[in-house]
mmCIF file of C-alpha atoms in Angstrom:
data_model
loop_
_atom_site.group_PDB
_atom_site.id
_atom_site.type_symbol
_atom_site.label_atom_id
_atom_site.label_comp_id
_atom_site.label_asym_id
_atom_site.label_seq_id
_atom_site.Cartn_x
_atom_site.Cartn_y
_atom_site.Cartn_z
ATOM 1 C CA MET A 185 90.439 122.831 200.486
ATOM 2 C CA ALA A 186 91.682 122.423 204.040
ATOM 3 C CA THR A 187 95.242 121.535 204.994
ATOM 4 C CA ARG A 188 94.677 118.789 207.520
ATOM 5 C CA ILE A 189 98.283 118.195 208.544
ATOM 6 C CA PRO A 190 98.623 116.200 211.783
ATOM 7 C CA ALA A 191 101.016 117.413 214.476
ATOM 8 C CA GLY A 192 102.645 113.981 214.392
ATOM 9 C CA VAL A 193 103.845 114.260 210.797
ATOM 10 C CA VAL A 194 107.334 112.765 210.474
ATOM 11 C CA MET A 195 110.300 113.329 208.221
ATOM 12 C CA PRO A 196 110.787 110.273 205.976
ATOM 13 C CA ASP A 197 114.333 109.122 205.456
ATOM 14 C CA LEU A 198 115.868 109.585 202.030
ATOM 15 C CA ASP A 199 115.240 106.002 200.912
ATOM 16 C CA GLN A 200 111.533 106.335 201.709
ATOM 17 C CA THR A 201 111.454 109.585 199.752
ATOM 18 C CA LEU A 202 113.155 108.040 196.744
ATOM 19 C CA ASN A 203 110.645 105.161 196.739
ATOM 20 C CA LEU A 204 107.629 107.461 196.959
ATOM 21 C CA ALA A 205 106.529 106.827 193.371
ATOM 22 C CA ALA A 206 106.047 103.097 193.910
ATOM 23 C CA LYS A 207 104.200 103.672 197.195
ATOM 24 C CA TYR A 208 102.031 106.350 195.642
ATOM 25 C CA THR A 209 100.715 104.149 192.827
ATOM 26 C CA THR A 210 99.949 101.426 195.385
ATOM 27 C CA ASP A 211 98.116 103.662 197.869
ATOM 28 C CA CYS A 212 96.312 105.950 195.425
ATOM 29 C CA GLY A 213 94.412 104.182 192.688
ATOM 30 C CA SER A 214 93.819 107.432 190.799
ATOM 31 C CA GLY A 215 97.517 108.260 190.562
ATOM 32 C CA ARG A 216 99.818 107.890 187.570
ATOM 33 C CA VAL A 217 103.582 107.905 187.364
ATOM 34 C CA ARG A 218 105.727 108.586 184.317
ATOM 35 C CA ASP A 219 109.429 108.766 183.686
ATOM 36 C CA ILE A 220 110.546 112.258 182.602
ATOM 37 C CA GLY A 221 114.299 111.687 182.370
ATOM 38 C CA ALA A 222 117.403 110.923 184.371
ATOM 39 C CA THR A 223 119.839 112.818 186.556
ATOM 40 C CA ARG A 224 123.519 113.276 185.809
ATOM 41 C CA GLY A 225 124.133 110.283 188.052
ATOM 42 C CA GLY A 226 121.672 108.113 186.135
ATOM 43 C CA ARG A 227 118.816 108.212 188.666
ATOM 44 C CA ARG A 228 115.330 108.234 187.182
ATOM 45 C CA LEU A 229 113.105 111.284 187.604
ATOM 46 C CA GLU A 230 109.469 110.285 188.044
ATOM 47 C CA LEU A 231 106.513 112.653 187.804
ATOM 48 C CA LEU A 232 103.434 111.749 189.849
ATOM 49 C CA SER A 233 100.054 112.981 188.612
ATOM 50 C CA VAL A 234 96.604 112.944 190.163
ATOM 51 C CA GLY A 235 93.360 114.230 188.684
ATOM 52 C CA THR A 236 92.165 114.690 185.114
ATOM 53 C CA GLY A 237 90.944 118.295 185.104
ATOM 54 C CA PRO A 238 92.006 120.943 182.560
ATOM 55 C CA VAL A 239 93.733 123.218 185.116
ATOM 56 C CA HIS A 240 97.283 121.901 185.411
ATOM 57 C CA LEU A 241 99.631 122.640 188.343
ATOM 58 C CA LEU A 242 103.266 121.588 188.606
ATOM 59 C CA VAL A 243 104.763 121.053 192.078
ATOM 60 C CA LEU A 244 108.538 120.636 192.423
ATOM 61 C CA GLY A 245 109.825 118.973 195.592
ATOM 62 C CA GLY A 246 113.460 118.918 196.677
ATOM 63 C CA PRO A 247 114.718 121.715 194.386
ATOM 64 C CA HIS A 248 117.801 122.090 196.593
ATOM 65 C CA SER A 249 119.582 119.199 198.248
ATOM 66 C CA ASN A 250 119.829 120.880 201.666
ATOM 67 C CA GLU A 251 116.111 121.742 201.786
ATOM 68 C CA GLN A 252 114.305 118.742 203.196
ATOM 69 C CA VAL A 253 110.888 119.980 204.354
ATOM 70 C CA SER A 254 109.261 119.049 201.043
ATOM 71 C CA ALA A 255 110.247 115.413 201.671
ATOM 72 C CA ALA A 256 107.590 115.469 204.399
ATOM 73 C CA ALA A 257 105.212 117.859 202.618
ATOM 74 C CA VAL A 258 104.912 115.967 199.321
ATOM 75 C CA PRO A 259 103.517 112.761 200.905
ATOM 76 C CA GLU A 260 101.012 114.838 202.885
ATOM 77 C CA LEU A 261 99.944 116.710 199.752
ATOM 78 C CA LEU A 262 99.500 113.452 197.853
ATOM 79 C CA ARG A 263 97.571 111.965 200.752
ATOM 80 C CA LEU A 264 95.128 114.877 200.779
ATOM 81 C CA LEU A 265 94.714 114.820 197.003
ATOM 82 C CA GLY A 266 94.342 111.041 196.921
ATOM 83 C CA GLU A 267 91.770 110.994 199.708
ATOM 84 C CA GLY A 268 89.800 113.799 198.085
ATOM 85 C CA THR A 269 89.844 112.167 194.663
ATOM 86 C CA ASP A 270 88.889 108.748 196.004
ATOM 87 C CA ARG A 271 85.863 110.147 197.832
ATOM 88 C CA GLY A 272 84.799 112.217 194.824
ATOM 89 C CA ASP A 273 85.527 115.695 196.192
ATOM 90 C CA ARG A 274 84.095 117.932 193.463
ATOM 91 C CA ARG A 275 86.459 120.763 194.393
ATOM 92 C CA LEU A 276 89.323 118.737 192.895
ATOM 93 C CA ALA A 277 87.512 118.031 189.614
ATOM 94 C CA PRO A 278 88.963 121.051 187.702
ATOM 95 C CA PHE A 279 92.579 120.108 188.434
ATOM 96 C CA THR A 280 95.442 117.889 187.414
ATOM 97 C CA PHE A 281 98.316 118.039 189.891
ATOM 98 C CA HIS A 282 101.770 116.982 188.672
ATOM 99 C CA VAL A 283 104.316 116.428 191.442
ATOM 100 C CA LEU A 284 108.058 115.774 191.213
ATOM 101 C CA PRO A 285 108.941 114.419 194.690
ATOM 102 C CA VAL A 286 112.701 115.137 194.629
ATOM 103 C CA TRP A 287 114.173 117.219 191.847
ATOM 104 C CA ASP A 288 117.863 117.283 192.837
ATOM 105 C CA LEU A 289 118.179 113.532 193.407
ATOM 106 C CA ASP A 290 121.972 113.441 193.038
ATOM 107 C CA GLY A 291 122.399 116.298 195.494
ATOM 108 C CA ALA A 292 120.039 114.660 197.969
ATOM 109 C CA GLN A 293 122.210 111.542 197.979
ATOM 110 C CA LEU A 294 125.168 113.713 198.995
ATOM 111 C CA ALA A 295 123.191 115.528 201.695
ATOM 112 C CA ARG A 296 121.630 112.563 203.501
ATOM 113 C CA SER A 297 122.090 114.163 206.908
ATOM 114 C CA ALA A 298 119.596 116.858 205.894
ATOM 115 C CA PHE A 299 116.854 114.226 206.106
ATOM 116 C CA THR A 300 117.487 113.588 209.817
ATOM 117 C CA TRP A 301 114.797 115.071 212.038
ATOM 118 C CA PRO A 302 114.937 116.939 214.302
ATOM 119 C CA PRO A 303 118.043 118.660 212.971
ATOM 120 C CA THR A 304 120.685 120.363 215.078
ATOM 121 C CA LEU A 305 122.907 123.135 213.805
ATOM 122 C CA HIS A 306 125.914 120.865 214.160
ATOM 123 C CA GLY A 307 124.237 117.887 212.495
ATOM 124 C CA TYR A 308 122.843 119.981 209.651
ATOM 125 C CA HIS A 309 126.327 121.342 208.949
ATOM 126 C CA SER A 310 128.079 117.984 209.335
ATOM 127 C CA GLY A 311 126.907 116.430 206.084
ATOM 128 C CA PHE A 312 126.034 119.654 204.291
ATOM 129 C CA PHE A 313 125.899 119.709 200.516
ATOM 130 C CA ARG A 314 124.407 122.143 198.035
ATOM 131 C CA PRO A 315 125.707 122.321 194.457
ATOM 132 C CA ALA A 316 127.306 125.331 192.847
ATOM 133 C CA ALA A 317 124.743 127.666 191.263
ATOM 134 C CA GLN A 318 125.353 126.405 187.734
ATOM 135 C CA ASP A 319 124.898 122.798 188.935
ATOM 136 C CA GLN A 320 121.581 123.438 190.692
ATOM 137 C CA PRO A 321 118.620 122.175 188.638
ATOM 138 C CA GLU A 322 116.518 125.055 189.990
ATOM 139 C CA TRP A 323 118.955 127.711 188.749
ATOM 140 C CA ALA A 324 120.135 126.390 185.373
ATOM 141 C CA PHE A 325 117.367 127.635 183.089
ATOM 142 C CA PRO A 326 118.362 130.039 180.315
ATOM 143 C CA THR A 327 117.386 133.675 180.759
ATOM 144 C CA ALA A 328 116.243 134.113 177.171
ATOM 145 C CA GLY A 329 115.772 132.180 173.948
ATOM 146 C CA SER A 330 115.830 128.414 173.755
ATOM 147 C CA GLY A 331 119.269 128.131 175.348
ATOM 148 C CA GLU A 332 121.047 124.975 176.382
ATOM 149 C CA PHE A 333 120.088 123.099 179.535
ATOM 150 C CA LEU A 334 123.294 121.800 181.019
ATOM 151 C CA PRO A 335 121.917 119.666 183.885
ATOM 152 C CA PRO A 336 119.548 117.006 182.507
ATOM 153 C CA GLU A 337 117.335 117.543 185.568
ATOM 154 C CA THR A 338 116.685 121.092 184.341
ATOM 155 C CA ALA A 339 115.982 119.912 180.815
ATOM 156 C CA ALA A 340 113.490 117.348 182.110
ATOM 157 C CA VAL A 341 111.458 119.935 184.021
ATOM 158 C CA ALA A 342 111.620 122.399 181.132
ATOM 159 C CA GLU A 343 110.159 119.736 178.867
ATOM 160 C CA VAL A 344 107.368 119.109 181.388
ATOM 161 C CA ILE A 345 106.592 122.855 181.572
ATOM 162 C CA ASP A 346 106.500 123.130 177.787
ATOM 163 C CA GLY A 347 104.422 119.962 177.487
ATOM 164 C CA ILE A 348 101.691 120.449 180.095
ATOM 165 C CA ARG A 349 101.833 124.278 180.226
ATOM 166 C CA PRO A 350 100.743 124.512 183.873
ATOM 167 C CA VAL A 351 98.779 127.564 184.956
ATOM 168 C CA ALA A 352 100.746 127.548 188.220
ATOM 169 C CA LEU A 353 104.148 126.273 189.287
ATOM 170 C CA VAL A 354 105.012 125.788 192.961
ATOM 171 C CA SER A 355 108.632 125.054 193.865
ATOM 172 C CA LEU A 356 108.827 123.817 197.472
ATOM 173 C CA HIS A 357 111.831 125.480 199.077
ATOM 174 C CA ASN A 358 112.781 126.044 202.676
ATOM 175 C CA ALA A 359 115.310 128.360 204.274
ATOM 176 C CA ASP A 360 117.749 127.331 206.959
ATOM 177 C CA PHE A 361 117.324 130.624 208.871
ATOM 178 C CA ALA A 362 114.582 133.266 208.702
ATOM 179 C CA ALA A 363 112.335 135.272 210.986
ATOM 180 C CA GLY A 364 109.297 133.324 209.739
ATOM 181 C CA GLY A 365 107.509 131.985 206.666
ATOM 182 C CA TYR A 366 107.332 133.913 203.397
ATOM 183 C CA PHE A 367 106.786 133.529 199.650
ATOM 184 C CA MET A 368 108.575 134.547 196.451
ATOM 185 C CA THR A 369 106.277 134.940 193.440
ATOM 186 C CA THR A 370 106.080 135.711 189.743
ATOM 187 C CA GLY A 371 102.897 136.927 188.107
ATOM 188 C CA ALA A 372 100.823 136.776 191.293
ATOM 189 C CA THR A 373 97.255 138.032 190.995
ATOM 190 C CA ALA A 374 95.624 140.195 193.651
ATOM 191 C CA PRO A 375 93.488 137.291 194.954
ATOM 192 C CA LEU A 376 96.590 135.109 195.221
ATOM 193 C CA LEU A 377 98.470 137.801 197.153
ATOM 194 C CA ALA A 378 95.541 138.056 199.549
ATOM 195 C CA ARG A 379 95.568 134.283 200.050
ATOM 196 C CA LEU A 380 99.313 134.046 200.576
ATOM 197 C CA ARG A 381 99.500 136.855 203.121
ATOM 198 C CA GLU A 382 97.035 134.953 205.304
ATOM 199 C CA LEU A 383 98.927 131.660 205.289
ATOM 200 C CA PRO A 384 101.861 132.209 207.713
ATOM 201 C CA PRO A 385 99.666 133.320 210.655
ATOM 202 C CA ALA A 386 97.041 130.707 209.748
ATOM 203 C CA CYS A 387 99.780 128.058 209.900
ATOM 204 C CA GLY A 388 101.146 129.271 213.228
ATOM 205 C CA MET A 389 104.098 131.262 211.886
ATOM 206 C CA ALA A 390 105.363 134.801 211.963
ATOM 207 C CA TYR A 391 106.107 136.649 208.746
ATOM 208 C CA GLY A 392 109.653 136.330 207.451
ATOM 209 C CA GLY A 393 111.642 137.711 204.567
ATOM 210 C CA PRO A 394 114.445 136.702 202.211
ATOM 211 C CA TYR A 395 117.785 137.355 203.903
ATOM 212 C CA ASP A 396 119.534 136.324 200.678
ATOM 213 C CA ALA A 397 117.521 138.815 198.595
ATOM 214 C CA PRO A 398 117.035 141.932 200.747
ATOM 215 C CA ASP A 399 116.134 144.036 197.698
ATOM 216 C CA ALA A 400 113.180 141.832 196.715
ATOM 217 C CA GLY A 401 110.089 143.995 196.441
ATOM 218 C CA ALA A 402 107.408 143.390 199.066
ATOM 219 C CA LEU A 403 103.994 142.791 197.457
ATOM 220 C CA ALA A 404 102.138 142.017 200.696
ATOM 221 C CA PRO A 405 103.164 141.020 204.239
ATOM 222 C CA GLY A 406 105.370 137.957 203.811
ATOM 223 C CA VAL A 407 105.063 137.996 199.994
ATOM 224 C CA PHE A 408 107.891 139.206 197.744
ATOM 225 C CA ALA A 409 108.496 139.562 194.032
ATOM 226 C CA MET A 410 110.993 137.049 192.687
ATOM 227 C CA PRO A 411 114.066 139.094 191.653
ATOM 228 C CA ASN A 412 114.902 139.101 187.985
ATOM 229 C CA PRO A 413 117.786 136.802 187.052
ATOM 230 C CA ALA A 414 121.177 138.359 186.402
ATOM 231 C CA ASP A 415 121.503 138.964 182.681
ATOM 232 C CA GLY A 416 125.225 138.244 182.676
ATOM 233 C CA ASP A 417 125.309 134.680 183.977
ATOM 234 C CA GLY A 418 122.619 133.242 181.708
ATOM 235 C CA LEU A 419 120.896 131.466 184.602
ATOM 236 C CA ALA A 420 117.286 131.664 185.723
ATOM 237 C CA SER A 421 114.935 129.730 187.993
ATOM 238 C CA SER A 422 112.018 127.460 187.159
ATOM 239 C CA LEU A 423 109.652 130.331 188.014
ATOM 240 C CA HIS A 424 111.308 132.634 185.492
ATOM 241 C CA TYR A 425 111.240 129.980 182.776
ATOM 242 C CA HIS A 426 107.633 129.047 183.506
ATOM 243 C CA ALA A 427 106.489 132.675 183.409
ATOM 244 C CA ARG A 428 108.277 133.310 180.116
ATOM 245 C CA ARG A 429 107.067 130.154 178.392
ATOM 246 C CA THR A 430 103.466 129.987 179.633
ATOM 247 C CA GLY A 431 102.548 133.377 181.108
ATOM 248 C CA GLY A 432 101.420 131.549 184.260
ATOM 249 C CA PHE A 433 102.259 132.428 187.844
ATOM 250 C CA GLY A 434 104.742 130.817 190.190
ATOM 251 C CA ILE A 435 105.220 130.528 193.947
ATOM 252 C CA ILE A 436 108.183 129.601 196.112
ATOM 253 C CA PRO A 437 107.078 128.976 199.704
ATOM 254 C CA GLU A 438 109.998 129.475 202.076
ATOM 255 C CA VAL A 439 109.725 128.047 205.562
ATOM 256 C CA PRO A 440 112.682 128.268 207.949
ATOM 257 C CA LEU A 441 114.212 125.321 209.732
ATOM 258 C CA TRP A 442 115.222 127.729 212.493
ATOM 259 C CA ARG A 443 113.523 130.956 213.365
ATOM 260 C CA ILE A 444 116.186 133.484 214.329
ATOM 261 C CA THR A 445 116.360 137.030 215.620
ATOM 262 C CA ALA A 446 119.297 138.913 214.147
ATOM 263 C CA PRO A 447 121.084 141.564 216.253
ATOM 264 C CA PRO A 448 119.947 145.203 215.995
ATOM 265 C CA ALA A 449 121.490 147.336 213.274
ATOM 266 C CA PRO A 450 124.369 149.639 214.268
ATOM 267 C CA SER A 451 123.960 153.396 214.313
ATOM 268 C CA LEU A 452 125.004 155.403 211.259
ATOM 269 C CA ASP A 453 128.330 156.447 212.788
ATOM 270 C CA ARG A 454 129.255 152.844 213.642
ATOM 271 C CA TRP A 455 127.996 151.329 210.391
ATOM 272 C CA PRO A 456 131.345 151.217 208.488
ATOM 273 C CA ALA A 457 133.214 149.655 211.417
ATOM 274 C CA LYS A 458 130.523 147.036 212.079
ATOM 275 C CA LEU A 459 130.242 146.048 208.399
ATOM 276 C CA GLY A 460 134.017 145.899 208.184
ATOM 277 C CA ALA A 461 134.134 143.569 211.202
ATOM 278 C CA LEU A 462 131.597 141.218 209.567
ATOM 279 C CA ALA A 463 133.629 141.132 206.363
ATOM 280 C CA GLU A 464 136.894 140.595 208.240
ATOM 281 C CA ARG A 465 135.468 137.628 210.166
ATOM 282 C CA ALA A 466 134.241 136.035 206.935
ATOM 283 C CA GLN A 467 137.585 136.499 205.218
ATOM 284 C CA ARG A 468 139.435 134.979 208.185
ATOM 285 C CA ALA A 469 137.107 131.991 207.923
ATOM 286 C CA VAL A 470 137.485 131.268 204.204
ATOM 287 C CA SER A 471 140.935 132.546 203.175
ATOM 288 C CA PRO A 472 142.955 129.721 204.820
ATOM 289 C CA LEU A 473 140.936 127.182 202.809
ATOM 290 C CA ALA A 474 141.451 128.835 199.421
ATOM 291 C CA GLY A 475 144.571 126.914 198.436
ATOM 292 C CA ALA A 476 143.116 123.501 199.202
ATOM 293 C CA VAL A 477 139.775 124.252 197.522
ATOM 294 C CA VAL A 478 141.347 125.543 194.310
ATOM 295 C CA ALA A 479 143.787 122.630 194.131
ATOM 296 C CA LEU A 480 141.070 120.024 194.647
ATOM 297 C CA GLU A 481 138.781 121.617 192.084
ATOM 298 C CA ARG A 482 141.586 121.592 189.518
ATOM 299 C CA ARG A 483 142.238 117.893 190.133
ATOM 300 C CA HIS A 484 138.532 116.984 190.058
ATOM 301 C CA PRO A 485 136.817 119.579 187.821
ATOM 302 C CA ASP A 486 133.762 117.385 187.205
ATOM 303 C CA CYS A 487 133.096 116.555 190.849
ATOM 304 C CA LEU A 488 129.957 118.225 192.200
ATOM 305 C CA VAL A 489 131.439 118.506 195.696
ATOM 306 C CA THR A 490 134.684 120.242 194.749
ATOM 307 C CA ARG A 491 132.767 122.529 192.384
ATOM 308 C CA ALA A 492 130.447 123.415 195.283
ATOM 309 C CA CYS A 493 133.448 124.260 197.473
ATOM 310 C CA ARG A 494 134.928 126.516 194.796
ATOM 311 C CA TYR A 495 131.577 128.257 194.320
ATOM 312 C CA LEU A 496 131.158 128.846 198.061
ATOM 313 C CA LEU A 497 134.729 130.137 198.343
ATOM 314 C CA GLU A 498 134.204 132.633 195.538
ATOM 315 C CA SER A 499 130.755 133.644 196.793
ATOM 316 C CA ALA A 500 131.985 134.239 200.345
ATOM 317 C CA THR A 501 135.007 136.217 199.137
ATOM 318 C CA THR A 502 132.909 138.409 196.842
ATOM 319 C CA ALA A 503 130.241 138.929 199.497
ATOM 320 C CA ALA A 504 132.865 140.032 202.029
ATOM 321 C CA LEU A 505 134.223 142.629 199.616
ATOM 322 C CA GLN A 506 130.719 143.911 198.888
ATOM 323 C CA CYS A 507 129.850 143.974 202.576
ATOM 324 C CA ARG A 508 132.561 146.538 203.284
ATOM 325 C CA GLU A 509 131.035 148.890 200.705
ATOM 326 C CA LEU A 510 127.372 148.598 201.711
ATOM 327 C CA PRO A 511 125.937 152.104 202.233
ATOM 328 C CA ALA A 512 123.994 152.739 205.404
ATOM 329 C CA PRO A 513 120.296 153.400 204.688
ATOM 330 C CA GLY A 514 119.005 156.388 206.590
ATOM 331 C CA LEU A 515 115.662 154.809 207.368
ATOM 332 C CA LEU A 516 116.073 152.585 210.436
ATOM 333 C CA ALA A 517 113.732 149.830 209.218
ATOM 334 C CA ARG A 518 115.605 149.582 205.935
ATOM 335 C CA ARG A 519 118.964 149.726 207.708
ATOM 336 C CA GLN A 520 117.882 146.830 209.926
ATOM 337 C CA GLN A 521 116.868 144.811 206.853
ATOM 338 C CA VAL A 522 120.204 145.379 205.120
ATOM 339 C CA TRP A 523 122.134 144.678 208.323
ATOM 340 C CA GLU A 524 120.310 141.413 208.993
ATOM 341 C CA ALA A 525 121.008 140.200 205.449
ATOM 342 C CA ALA A 526 124.706 141.129 205.717
ATOM 343 C CA TRP A 527 125.083 139.640 209.195
ATOM 344 C CA LEU A 528 123.608 136.286 208.210
ATOM 345 C CA THR A 529 125.375 136.134 204.837
ATOM 346 C CA MET A 530 128.746 136.714 206.484
ATOM 347 C CA ILE A 531 128.054 133.731 208.742
ATOM 348 C CA ARG A 532 126.135 131.416 206.416
ATOM 349 C CA LEU A 533 128.508 131.346 203.431
ATOM 350 C CA PRO A 534 131.691 130.631 205.473
ATOM 351 C CA LEU A 535 129.768 128.083 207.552
ATOM 352 C CA ARG A 536 128.556 126.281 204.432
ATOM 353 C CA LEU A 537 132.061 126.285 202.989
ATOM 354 C CA CYS A 538 133.588 124.785 206.124
ATOM 355 C CA ALA A 539 130.812 122.183 206.329
ATOM 356 C CA THR A 540 131.255 121.159 202.692
ATOM 357 C CA VAL A 541 135.038 121.007 202.985
ATOM 358 C CA LEU A 542 134.718 118.741 206.011
ATOM 359 C CA SER A 543 132.433 116.395 204.052
ATOM 360 C CA LEU A 544 134.876 116.059 201.140
ATOM 361 C CA PRO A 545 136.596 112.821 202.207
ATOM 362 C CA ASN A 546 133.294 110.971 202.567
ATOM 363 C CA ALA A 547 130.920 112.667 200.159
ATOM 364 C CA HIS A 548 132.175 111.443 196.808
ATOM 365 C CA SER A 549 134.065 108.639 195.162
ATOM 366 C CA CYS A 550 136.889 110.984 194.166
ATOM 367 C CA SER A 551 139.893 111.158 196.466
ATOM 368 C CA HIS A 552 139.585 114.426 198.366
ATOM 369 C CA SER A 553 142.527 114.549 200.721
ATOM 370 C CA LEU A 554 142.871 117.468 203.129
ATOM 371 C CA ILE A 555 145.986 118.243 205.092
ATOM 372 C CA ASP A 556 145.528 118.448 208.847
ATOM 373 C CA ARG A 557 145.866 122.232 208.882
ATOM 374 C CA ASP A 558 142.912 122.729 206.506
ATOM 375 C CA HIS A 559 140.772 120.153 208.284
ATOM 376 C CA ASP A 560 141.437 121.682 211.697
ATOM 377 C CA HIS A 561 140.699 125.206 210.489
ATOM 378 C CA ALA A 562 137.383 124.147 208.947
ATOM 379 C CA LEU A 563 136.444 122.194 212.083
ATOM 380 C CA ARG A 564 137.313 125.064 214.426
ATOM 381 C CA THR A 565 135.624 127.717 212.282
ATOM 382 C CA ARG A 566 132.436 125.691 211.906
ATOM 383 C CA ALA A 567 132.169 125.406 215.680
ATOM 384 C CA GLN A 568 132.828 129.124 216.163
ATOM 385 C CA LEU A 569 130.199 130.215 213.638
ATOM 386 C CA ILE A 570 127.573 127.850 215.041
ATOM 387 C CA GLY A 571 128.394 129.231 218.488
ATOM 388 C CA THR A 572 127.841 132.777 217.204
ATOM 389 C CA ILE A 573 124.409 131.889 215.833
ATOM 390 C CA ASN A 574 123.416 130.164 219.073
ATOM 391 C CA ARG A 575 124.696 132.989 221.250
ATOM 392 C CA ILE A 576 123.334 135.963 219.319
ATOM 393 C CA ALA A 577 120.388 134.849 217.125
ATOM 394 C CA GLY A 578 118.635 132.437 219.509
ATOM 395 C CA PRO A 579 117.614 129.886 216.845
ATOM 396 C CA GLU A 580 114.316 128.108 217.481
ATOM 397 C CA LEU A 581 113.508 124.954 215.507
ATOM 398 C CA VAL A 582 110.188 125.378 213.690
ATOM 399 C CA PRO A 583 107.878 122.373 214.287
ATOM 400 C CA LEU A 584 107.816 120.194 211.180
ATOM 401 C CA HIS A 585 104.032 120.010 210.941
ATOM 402 C CA LEU A 586 103.811 123.818 210.751
ATOM 403 C CA SER A 587 106.343 123.955 207.918
ATOM 404 C CA VAL A 588 104.590 121.145 206.063
ATOM 405 C CA ARG A 589 101.243 122.860 206.587
ATOM 406 C CA LEU A 590 102.529 126.073 205.007
ATOM 407 C CA GLN A 591 103.974 124.310 201.963
ATOM 408 C CA VAL A 592 100.817 122.280 201.352
ATOM 409 C CA ALA A 593 98.619 125.330 201.935
ATOM 410 C CA ALA A 594 100.637 127.230 199.315
ATOM 411 C CA VAL A 595 99.905 124.529 196.730
ATOM 412 C CA LEU A 596 96.184 124.598 197.504
ATOM 413 C CA ALA A 597 96.130 128.412 197.378
ATOM 414 C CA ALA A 598 97.849 128.218 193.995
ATOM 415 C CA ALA A 599 95.160 125.787 192.811
ATOM 416 C CA GLU A 600 92.333 128.148 193.789
ATOM 417 C CA SER A 601 93.996 131.056 191.990
ATOM 418 C CA ALA A 602 94.822 128.901 188.955
ATOM 419 C CA GLN A 603 91.172 127.974 188.588
ATOM 420 C CA GLU A 604 90.249 131.668 188.622
ATOM 421 C CA VAL A 605 92.910 132.485 186.016
ATOM 422 C CA TYR A 606 91.881 129.565 183.814
ATOM 423 C CA ALA A 607 88.215 130.534 183.960
#
């Protein structure tokens, strides 16, 4: 099944994305839509299905509110499936595709600027929003047992997984920064690994890797094993839950908004000083905001935005402490990998905190007042960190049609492997 994605593919605005279900049933006579639940904000979650075959696949769009590529990829996927079904393409006969266009609907409403294309670093970090880990539908599954699903969005998808028992689950993520395209997987078969390793170059991309999970095991070029969830926090992803409940395999395609080149790793003798400098810069960025963030979160404990700020503050603080203690790997390639992850983390977490703090007065109905000192610090620090990325990492915006092509190709590769597993 070919991924015929035109170079002129466009990013729909959020309203178009939210109305995709109605458009889909109008344009594709073979499609069905059903209500699977509601978000915490009362927005309806609608699952779109096409096909009637016995091999079921579940595709999750918009798992994180700041990851917008799937808003363009899902319509293209549905177009290809609809066209193939309408013309009787026998290759689609074994399958039923179930697609959730936007999973984190509430978060997407708070991150509308993420749906502006083409993005700039300043624009992307002007209306930035991503929930705290425990508020992210993608990361609120229990690690074991039946558990309790706190976000209703998580419960809705868990019920779908348990009901249709898909052979494959594909959660359409994208990174903000990476060296190229890559995949995280659970339960991948050898044929699937062979298919996935071919996709980045076939879609015009270099291989990348997970800066936020540098210890993820490489299974093939550009393909990594999804790390096991932390046992202590009781949280797992949709891929973990799907694997445990069905024994099927899962894929997360990650395509970067910006391709970056991180600076070279320091020598062994300069490692402690360089890591210490990264940690010190991060602490200078986040520490002045601690008082305001904690006070706002105490006044508005149920607000997703203040909870996100508190989470980012704690994550950045903890990461800075850990950064100082990172041992220097002797092998240069491994040292470069660890350095790149530390370098980007010490920029990305403070940058996200400043961006979210700056969006507080406008992002939610709660009253989020900042004193001038906090606002000015966040504004100045955001500009400095964006300047560092521009000056050192040389970010290059990845063309949207290439990112969409990779996400759609991942779904079709999953379908081919699912048919083999099912048979």
